[in-house]
Short mmCIF file of C-alpha atoms in Angstrom, two decimals:
data_model
loop_
_atom_site.label_atom_id
_atom_site.label_comp_id
_atom_site.label_asym_id
_atom_site.label_seq_id
_atom_site.Cartn_x
_atom_site.Cartn_y
_atom_site.Cartn_z
CA LEU Y 1160 67.30 -88.83 -25.70
CA SER Y 1161 63.78 -88.72 -27.27
CA GLU Y 1162 65.28 -89.71 -30.61
CA ARG Y 1163 66.45 -92.96 -29.11
CA ILE Y 1164 63.83 -93.97 -26.45
CA SER Y 1165 60.36 -92.93 -25.34
CA VAL Y 1166 60.56 -89.93 -22.97
CA PHE Y 1167 57.69 -89.30 -20.67
CA PRO Y 1168 56.44 -86.30 -20.41
CA GLY Y 1169 57.61 -85.54 -24.05
CA VAL Y 1170 59.85 -82.71 -25.21
CA ALA Y 1171 56.88 -80.48 -26.59
CA ALA Y 1172 55.37 -80.66 -22.82
CA LEU Y 1173 58.46 -79.52 -21.47
CA ALA Y 1174 59.43 -76.95 -23.83
CA ALA Y 1175 56.14 -74.96 -23.34
CA ALA Y 1176 56.41 -75.29 -19.70
CA GLN Y 1177 59.69 -73.84 -19.22
CA ASP Y 1178 58.88 -70.81 -21.14
CA ARG Y 1179 56.19 -68.42 -20.09
CA VAL Y 1180 55.52 -67.04 -23.38
CA ALA Y 1181 55.36 -70.45 -25.23
CA GLU Y 1182 52.91 -71.58 -22.29
CA LYS Y 1183 50.55 -68.72 -22.78
CA ARG Y 1184 50.58 -69.44 -26.57
CA LEU Y 1185 49.88 -73.08 -25.90
CA PHE Y 1186 46.90 -72.16 -24.05
CA ALA Y 1187 45.46 -69.94 -26.56
CA GLU Y 1188 45.85 -72.71 -29.35
CA VAL Y 1189 43.59 -75.03 -27.37
CA GLY Y 1190 41.03 -72.43 -26.25
CA LEU Y 1191 42.15 -71.71 -22.70
CA GLU Y 1192 41.69 -67.99 -22.00
CA THR Y 1193 44.55 -66.36 -20.08
CA ALA Y 1194 45.14 -62.72 -18.83
CA ALA Y 1195 46.85 -60.19 -21.07
CA TYR Y 1196 50.55 -60.51 -21.48
CA ALA Y 1197 53.32 -59.25 -23.42
CA PRO Y 1198 56.96 -60.33 -24.03
CA VAL Y 1199 59.78 -58.22 -22.71
CA THR Y 1200 63.26 -58.57 -24.09
CA THR Y 1201 64.59 -54.96 -24.18
CA ASP Y 1202 64.00 -51.96 -21.83
CA GLU Y 1203 61.92 -50.34 -24.60
CA ASP Y 1204 59.62 -53.22 -24.54
CA CYS Y 1205 58.45 -52.09 -21.05
CA ARG Y 1206 56.65 -49.27 -22.39
CA LEU Y 1207 55.10 -51.25 -25.02
CA ALA Y 1208 54.04 -53.97 -22.89
CA LEU Y 1209 52.64 -51.75 -20.20
CA ALA Y 1210 50.64 -49.98 -22.95
CA THR Y 1211 49.22 -53.45 -23.94
CA VAL Y 1212 48.62 -55.11 -20.54
CA GLY Y 1213 47.87 -52.15 -18.36
CA SER Y 1214 49.12 -51.12 -14.72
CA PRO Y 1215 49.64 -52.49 -12.37
CA ALA Y 1216 51.22 -55.62 -13.99
CA ILE Y 1217 53.74 -58.56 -12.83
CA LEU Y 1218 56.89 -58.89 -14.70
CA LYS Y 1219 58.16 -62.40 -14.61
CA THR Y 1220 61.32 -64.14 -15.99
CA ARG Y 1221 60.28 -66.25 -18.89
CA ARG Y 1222 62.26 -69.25 -17.41
CA LEU Y 1223 63.22 -70.58 -14.16
CA GLY Y 1224 60.64 -68.81 -11.92
CA TYR Y 1225 58.95 -70.70 -9.30
CA ASP Y 1226 57.30 -70.15 -5.73
CA GLY Y 1227 57.16 -66.50 -6.45
CA LYS Y 1228 60.71 -66.12 -7.62
CA GLY Y 1229 61.66 -64.15 -10.59
CA GLN Y 1230 58.60 -62.03 -10.30
CA ALA Y 1231 58.14 -58.36 -9.64
CA LEU Y 1232 55.00 -56.13 -9.30
CA VAL Y 1233 55.45 -52.88 -11.71
CA HIS Y 1234 53.30 -49.74 -11.82
CA THR Y 1235 55.50 -47.68 -14.05
CA VAL Y 1236 57.73 -48.02 -17.31
CA ALA Y 1237 60.72 -47.01 -14.82
CA GLU Y 1238 59.66 -49.71 -12.41
CA CYS Y 1239 59.49 -52.21 -15.26
CA GLU Y 1240 62.92 -51.44 -16.61
CA ALA Y 1241 64.56 -51.53 -13.06
CA ALA Y 1242 62.79 -54.83 -12.49
CA TRP Y 1243 63.93 -56.16 -15.85
CA LYS Y 1244 67.75 -55.15 -15.25
CA GLY Y 1245 67.52 -56.70 -11.74
CA PHE Y 1246 66.55 -59.90 -13.30
CA GLY Y 1247 69.83 -59.65 -15.36
CA GLU Y 1248 68.08 -58.47 -18.46
CA VAL Y 1249 66.92 -61.80 -19.26
CA PRO Y 1250 63.96 -62.66 -21.35
CA CYS Y 1251 60.52 -61.74 -19.53
CA ILE Y 1252 56.91 -61.72 -19.85
CA LEU Y 1253 54.70 -58.92 -18.38
CA GLU Y 1254 51.33 -60.03 -17.41
CA GLU Y 1255 48.23 -58.42 -16.35
CA ARG Y 1256 47.60 -58.40 -12.63
CA VAL Y 1257 44.28 -60.11 -12.29
CA PRO Y 1258 42.07 -59.44 -9.17
CA PHE Y 1259 41.06 -63.05 -9.01
CA GLU Y 1260 38.42 -64.38 -6.40
CA ARG Y 1261 40.32 -67.70 -5.67
CA GLU Y 1262 43.06 -69.88 -7.51
CA LEU Y 1263 41.77 -73.35 -8.80
CA SER Y 1264 43.89 -76.29 -10.09
CA LEU Y 1265 43.05 -79.36 -12.35
CA VAL Y 1266 45.26 -82.33 -12.22
CA ALA Y 1267 44.84 -84.75 -15.13
CA VAL Y 1268 46.65 -87.93 -16.22
CA ARG Y 1269 46.79 -89.40 -19.73
CA GLY Y 1270 48.13 -92.93 -20.59
CA THR Y 1271 50.14 -94.27 -23.34
CA ASP Y 1272 46.87 -95.57 -25.00
CA GLY Y 1273 45.54 -91.98 -25.11
CA ARG Y 1274 42.95 -92.25 -22.35
CA SER Y 1275 42.84 -89.59 -19.90
CA ALA Y 1276 41.22 -88.86 -16.54
CA PHE Y 1277 40.70 -85.91 -14.14
CA TYR Y 1278 40.76 -85.37 -10.55
CA PRO Y 1279 38.28 -83.16 -8.75
CA TRP Y 1280 38.95 -79.50 -8.79
CA ALA Y 1281 41.05 -78.11 -6.13
CA GLU Y 1282 41.17 -74.57 -4.33
CA ASN Y 1283 44.23 -73.28 -3.37
CA VAL Y 1284 45.48 -70.38 -0.93
CA HIS Y 1285 48.94 -68.89 -1.37
CA ARG Y 1286 50.94 -66.37 1.06
CA ASP Y 1287 54.20 -64.92 0.10
CA GLY Y 1288 54.21 -66.59 -3.17
CA MET Y 1289 54.00 -70.24 -2.04
CA LEU Y 1290 51.35 -72.60 -1.60
CA ARG Y 1291 49.94 -72.91 1.76
CA VAL Y 1292 46.67 -74.81 1.69
CA THR Y 1293 44.78 -76.93 -0.90
CA ARG Y 1294 40.99 -77.86 -0.36
CA ALA Y 1295 39.63 -80.56 -2.65
CA PRO Y 1296 37.02 -81.13 -4.07
CA ALA Y 1297 36.69 -77.32 -4.60
CA GLU Y 1298 33.09 -75.89 -3.98
CA ASN Y 1299 30.74 -73.92 -6.33
CA VAL Y 1300 32.92 -74.19 -9.42
CA LEU Y 1301 30.78 -72.61 -12.14
CA SER Y 1302 29.64 -75.26 -14.70
CA GLU Y 1303 30.00 -73.65 -18.07
CA PRO Y 1304 33.64 -72.20 -17.31
CA GLU Y 1305 34.52 -75.54 -15.76
CA ARG Y 1306 33.53 -77.48 -18.94
CA ALA Y 1307 35.39 -75.16 -21.14
CA ALA Y 1308 38.67 -75.60 -18.86
CA ARG Y 1309 38.12 -79.37 -19.11
CA THR Y 1310 37.81 -79.40 -22.85
CA GLY Y 1311 40.94 -77.16 -23.31
CA LEU Y 1312 43.16 -79.36 -20.89
CA ALA Y 1313 41.94 -82.37 -22.77
CA GLN Y 1314 42.73 -80.77 -26.18
CA MET Y 1315 46.29 -79.61 -24.54
CA LEU Y 1316 46.79 -83.33 -23.61
CA GLU Y 1317 46.14 -84.48 -27.10
CA ARG Y 1318 48.04 -81.82 -28.75
CA LEU Y 1319 51.32 -82.67 -26.79
CA GLN Y 1320 50.76 -86.54 -26.85
CA TYR Y 1321 51.16 -86.08 -23.22
CA VAL Y 1322 51.85 -89.18 -21.04
CA GLY Y 1323 51.73 -88.77 -17.15
CA VAL Y 1324 50.07 -86.29 -14.75
CA LEU Y 1325 49.92 -82.79 -15.57
CA ALA Y 1326 48.31 -79.90 -13.61
CA VAL Y 1327 46.99 -76.48 -14.54
CA GLU Y 1328 46.44 -73.56 -12.26
CA PHE Y 1329 43.40 -71.10 -13.21
CA PHE Y 1330 42.36 -67.78 -11.73
CA GLU Y 1331 38.85 -67.55 -11.00
CA VAL Y 1332 37.64 -63.88 -11.96
CA ASP Y 1333 34.30 -62.53 -12.88
CA GLY Y 1334 32.76 -66.11 -13.87
CA ARG Y 1335 35.65 -66.92 -15.94
CA LEU Y 1336 38.53 -69.55 -15.45
CA LEU Y 1337 42.00 -67.93 -16.79
CA ALA Y 1338 44.67 -70.33 -17.00
CA ASN Y 1339 47.77 -69.13 -15.29
CA GLU Y 1340 50.41 -71.82 -15.68
CA PHE Y 1341 50.74 -75.74 -16.06
CA ALA Y 1342 53.25 -78.13 -14.49
CA PRO Y 1343 54.28 -81.20 -16.57
CA ARG Y 1344 54.55 -83.53 -13.58
CA VAL Y 1345 52.94 -84.43 -10.31
CA HIS Y 1346 51.96 -81.01 -8.70
CA ASN Y 1347 51.76 -79.68 -5.08
CA THR Y 1348 48.09 -78.96 -5.37
CA GLY Y 1349 47.38 -82.54 -6.13
CA HIS Y 1350 49.37 -83.94 -2.87
CA TRP Y 1351 45.81 -84.37 -1.25
CA THR Y 1352 45.52 -87.19 -3.41
CA ILE Y 1353 47.94 -89.34 -1.43
CA ASP Y 1354 45.32 -89.84 1.18
CA GLY Y 1355 42.12 -88.28 -0.27
CA ALA Y 1356 41.72 -89.93 -3.58
CA VAL Y 1357 40.96 -93.52 -4.84
CA THR Y 1358 44.38 -93.38 -6.73
CA SER Y 1359 47.02 -90.90 -5.87
CA GLN Y 1360 48.56 -88.67 -8.49
CA PHE Y 1361 51.92 -90.42 -7.83
CA GLU Y 1362 50.52 -94.08 -8.62
CA ASN Y 1363 48.37 -92.54 -11.67
CA HIS Y 1364 51.98 -90.95 -13.01
CA LEU Y 1365 53.55 -94.37 -12.64
CA ARG Y 1366 50.58 -96.20 -14.13
CA ALA Y 1367 50.77 -93.73 -17.27
CA VAL Y 1368 54.32 -94.13 -18.06
CA CYS Y 1369 54.36 -97.69 -17.39
CA GLY Y 1370 51.55 -98.30 -19.92
CA LEU Y 1371 49.48 -99.65 -17.16
CA PRO Y 1372 45.66 -98.88 -16.74
CA LEU Y 1373 44.77 -95.60 -15.02
CA GLY Y 1374 43.36 -95.77 -11.41
CA ALA Y 1375 40.10 -94.16 -10.17
CA THR Y 1376 40.60 -90.36 -9.51
CA GLU Y 1377 37.27 -89.67 -7.24
CA ALA Y 1378 37.89 -88.15 -4.02
CA LEU Y 1379 37.17 -90.22 -0.93
CA GLY Y 1380 35.73 -87.21 0.93
CA ALA Y 1381 36.65 -83.76 1.95
CA ALA Y 1382 40.44 -83.40 1.79
CA GLY Y 1383 42.76 -80.81 2.88
CA MET Y 1384 46.50 -80.25 2.25
CA VAL Y 1385 48.80 -77.95 4.45
CA ASN Y 1386 52.46 -77.33 3.42
CA LEU Y 1387 55.03 -77.32 6.03
CA ILE Y 1388 57.27 -74.53 5.43
CA GLY Y 1389 60.34 -73.37 7.04
CA ASN Y 1390 59.96 -75.19 10.28
CA HIS Y 1391 57.27 -77.51 11.73
CA PRO Y 1392 55.97 -79.24 14.95
CA THR Y 1393 57.42 -82.32 16.30
CA LEU Y 1394 56.08 -85.62 14.82
CA ASP Y 1395 54.36 -86.35 18.00
CA GLU Y 1396 52.90 -82.98 17.78
CA LEU Y 1397 51.49 -83.42 14.39
CA LEU Y 1398 50.28 -86.97 15.00
CA ALA Y 1399 48.37 -85.74 18.01
CA VAL Y 1400 45.97 -84.13 15.70
CA PRO Y 1401 43.28 -86.77 15.04
CA ASP Y 1402 43.69 -88.70 11.66
CA LEU Y 1403 46.37 -86.47 10.49
CA HIS Y 1404 48.57 -88.02 7.48
CA VAL Y 1405 52.14 -86.68 7.73
CA HIS Y 1406 54.36 -86.54 4.82
CA LEU Y 1407 58.13 -85.25 5.51
CA TYR Y 1408 60.71 -84.72 3.05
CA GLY Y 1409 63.86 -85.25 5.25
CA LYS Y 1410 65.05 -81.75 4.66
CA SER Y 1411 66.68 -79.58 6.89
CA ALA Y 1412 64.86 -76.50 8.36
CA ARG Y 1413 65.35 -73.24 6.54
CA PRO Y 1414 63.11 -70.02 5.92
CA GLY Y 1415 61.05 -70.47 2.81
CA ARG Y 1416 61.88 -74.10 2.46
CA LYS Y 1417 59.02 -76.82 1.65
CA LEU Y 1418 59.76 -79.36 4.50
CA GLY Y 1419 56.70 -81.66 4.03
CA HIS Y 1420 53.01 -81.57 3.76
CA VAL Y 1421 50.20 -82.92 5.86
CA ASN Y 1422 46.78 -84.18 4.62
CA VAL Y 1423 43.44 -84.31 6.38
CA LEU Y 1424 40.57 -86.32 5.10
CA ARG Y 1425 36.80 -85.83 6.74
CA ARG Y 1426 33.22 -86.89 5.72
CA THR Y 1427 32.16 -83.34 5.21
CA THR Y 1428 33.65 -80.04 4.54
CA ASP Y 1429 32.65 -78.56 8.03
CA GLU Y 1430 34.63 -81.46 9.57
CA ARG Y 1431 37.73 -80.53 7.22
CA GLU Y 1432 37.54 -76.76 8.06
CA ALA Y 1433 37.49 -77.68 11.92
CA ALA Y 1434 40.57 -79.90 11.50
CA LEU Y 1435 42.40 -77.32 9.44
CA VAL Y 1436 41.50 -74.88 12.26
CA ALA Y 1437 43.17 -76.88 14.78
CA LEU Y 1438 46.19 -77.62 12.51
CA ASP Y 1439 46.59 -73.91 11.84
CA ARG Y 1440 46.66 -73.26 15.57
CA LEU Y 1441 49.29 -75.88 16.14
CA LEU Y 1442 51.57 -74.30 13.47
CA THR Y 1443 51.01 -70.72 14.66
CA GLU Y 1444 52.06 -72.06 18.08
CA THR Y 1445 55.15 -73.65 16.66
CA ASP Y 1446 56.09 -70.50 14.60
CA THR Y 1447 55.58 -68.19 17.72
CA ALA Y 1448 57.74 -70.53 19.93
CA ARG Y 1449 60.47 -70.64 17.55
CA SER Y 1450 60.54 -66.98 17.03
CA ARG Y 1451 61.16 -66.24 20.59
CA PRO Y 1452 64.71 -65.18 21.61
#
């Protein structure tokens, strides 16, 4: 298709994002540091990979994994071999298990004219392999690693001749930012921008691919995003939380399924945290009530 018309994002970005080894190699090419890793395509590779990466490590399928799927924590060669066979002996990657302090994400957008813009850093909290909460702008991001990460991401956008929104997830560990993975699209960790930024990631993606000027990416205050997973309170209950912005996806309830998300926007981080505590209490009460026989 790209031989006939313009396709955004381009083939190079999609190819790298769909293969975890290609993704790691791309990060290295633009100067983004990553955790140690090694390809695994045979059971013998498990021994060699563990010797390189160390233990414990995480075995992941090179393609198609998301939200914690296609991943297994391994400590020994035997566990690695069993996990690889359990994945159907498809090409995999063994990654160092990083004892990170927190996960941060950086959402960027690049237009057809080559101009790019960055949203504020976001801090993310996962549970059971799925994103639960995002806070933005993230606090206390170290300046030197932050500059290096922005520079590397800017180089990646140029190398890929990228057009549209792209997000990179980083692990913060020992004063470093390790690139974990990137998504060539609007991203869950950027959903807060719908209500919390001057221009949402969705609008900027459309502006970019349509060749229009990009919108401002500044935050409007202290924003928080919470995914609604498995089930959620009624719309009346959600909207009873003051100044809550509700985004439902029209999906039927199912364990582990993202049904929507809610955003809060406050003037200060303390006010945001108070709103997130109230929301967490409501979600917990809903989970408790629906789990009763």
